[in-house]
């Protein structure tokens, strides 16, 4: 019973305000709620735009209903109003976040379009340079392996000589001149073996330590190139679809998508409608990616008509459940406030929000990237001249 009462109060106020849009939107909903002859007569009067008869009948009907309406807990009414205010706050925050994300996405797509080919060339050069560095490091590793094996052979020979010298020294009288000479040779041979051992340890350490960073750098350069190429392709597809639309349709697409997000975002609707809202949002996001204005316009129109209340404040009438929902919405608000605060600290947002001359920015970036590309081309040329690469 409370829904027709509220509906007629809105229509009565709209007649007094001479706002036909509100009257027509509420009339469409009132038709499904006209459960008695008086309400049906009001509907007919409104459809015929006989507002004098309509407001007279509305006033009489509302007075009759107030006489029989049961007492309503003021705490319940106050809590529903507070929940509605929280929902509106959450709605505004979601819209702010979506607006910023949309602005960042548009800038990123424009960045890919303007500078993407140049960036892709730079990443390809970095990939080539990383591959050449790895080859040079692999050649260095092979050289070290050869040095390591040669060092092992020398050490084996030196140990054999040391064994021979030791045996000769043992066969000589301890106080003889030849024994002193033999001890001297033994010391020299021991020093040689110690030096060979130190060199072998250094070469062995280099074999396991130096090639892996170059391999990792090569893999990272490859991954970065492939990731950027995919992002550039996706951005080109989105921009191509956007160019197929008129400027009016592009603006309508953004506006309608934001309206839909404010009306049926899963974080906004009542718990029993979250799954349905999530499905609708997936469909809307897909339509947005396709640039399909009609596919977004239709569900937005249905949502705006609002035949079914979506918000918890319109659907809940249990005080405990309302308070529980209020706590949940407050938590969502805190999360979004923090998320927006963090987003506004990010370098990308600070850049986008501070740019006054987009053309000058891209011209400056293009010049800087040309210099980076020239430097990398020089490094690649030098690396290709290296025989080890």
PDB file of C-alpha atoms in Angstrom, residues 92-108 257-258 336 339-345 348-349 352-353:
ATOM      1  CA  UNK A  92      28.258   9.415  -6.540  1.00  0.00           C
ATOM      2  CA  UNK A  93      31.587   7.850  -5.551  1.00  0.00           C
ATOM      3  CA  UNK A  94      31.165   5.038  -8.063  1.00  0.00           C
ATOM      4  CA  UNK A  95      30.370   7.608 -10.728  1.00  0.00           C
ATOM      5  CA  UNK A  96      33.468   9.648  -9.797  1.00  0.00           C
ATOM      6  CA  UNK A  97      35.654   6.561  -9.961  1.00  0.00           C
ATOM      7  CA  UNK A  98      34.139   5.507 -13.292  1.00  0.00           C
ATOM      8  CA  UNK A  99      34.642   9.014 -14.685  1.00  0.00           C
ATOM      9  CA  UNK A 100      38.322   8.987 -13.724  1.00  0.00           C
ATOM     10  CA  UNK A 101      38.897   5.462 -15.018  1.00  0.00           C
ATOM     11  CA  UNK A 102      37.147   6.390 -18.257  1.00  0.00           C
ATOM     12  CA  UNK A 103      39.319   9.498 -18.593  1.00  0.00           C
ATOM     13  CA  UNK A 104      42.478   7.446 -18.004  1.00  0.00           C
ATOM     14  CA  UNK A 105      41.371   4.788 -20.492  1.00  0.00           C
ATOM     15  CA  UNK A 106      40.694   7.427 -23.146  1.00  0.00           C
ATOM     16  CA  UNK A 107      44.102   9.012 -22.556  1.00  0.00           C
ATOM     17  CA  UNK A 108      45.846   5.638 -22.703  1.00  0.00           C
ATOM     18  CA  UNK A 257      27.302   3.817 -19.763  1.00  0.00           C
ATOM     19  CA  UNK A 258      27.836   6.054 -16.747  1.00  0.00           C
ATOM     20  CA  UNK A 336      35.976   3.851  -2.543  1.00  0.00           C
ATOM     21  CA  UNK A 339      40.638   4.033  -3.738  1.00  0.00           C
ATOM     22  CA  UNK A 340      39.968   7.476  -5.193  1.00  0.00           C
ATOM     23  CA  UNK A 341      42.575   9.049  -2.914  1.00  0.00           C
ATOM     24  CA  UNK A 342      45.183   6.521  -4.079  1.00  0.00           C
ATOM     25  CA  UNK A 343      44.180   6.943  -7.732  1.00  0.00           C
ATOM     26  CA  UNK A 344      44.556  10.709  -7.506  1.00  0.00           C
ATOM     27  CA  UNK A 345      48.129  10.248  -6.214  1.00  0.00           C
ATOM     28  CA  UNK A 348      49.180   8.756 -14.608  1.00  0.00           C
ATOM     29  CA  UNK A 349      46.247  10.635 -13.045  1.00  0.00           C
ATOM     30  CA  UNK A 352      46.129  13.481 -17.234  1.00  0.00           C
ATOM     31  CA  UNK A 353      44.431  15.878 -14.834  1.00  0.00           C
TER      32      UNK A 353
END
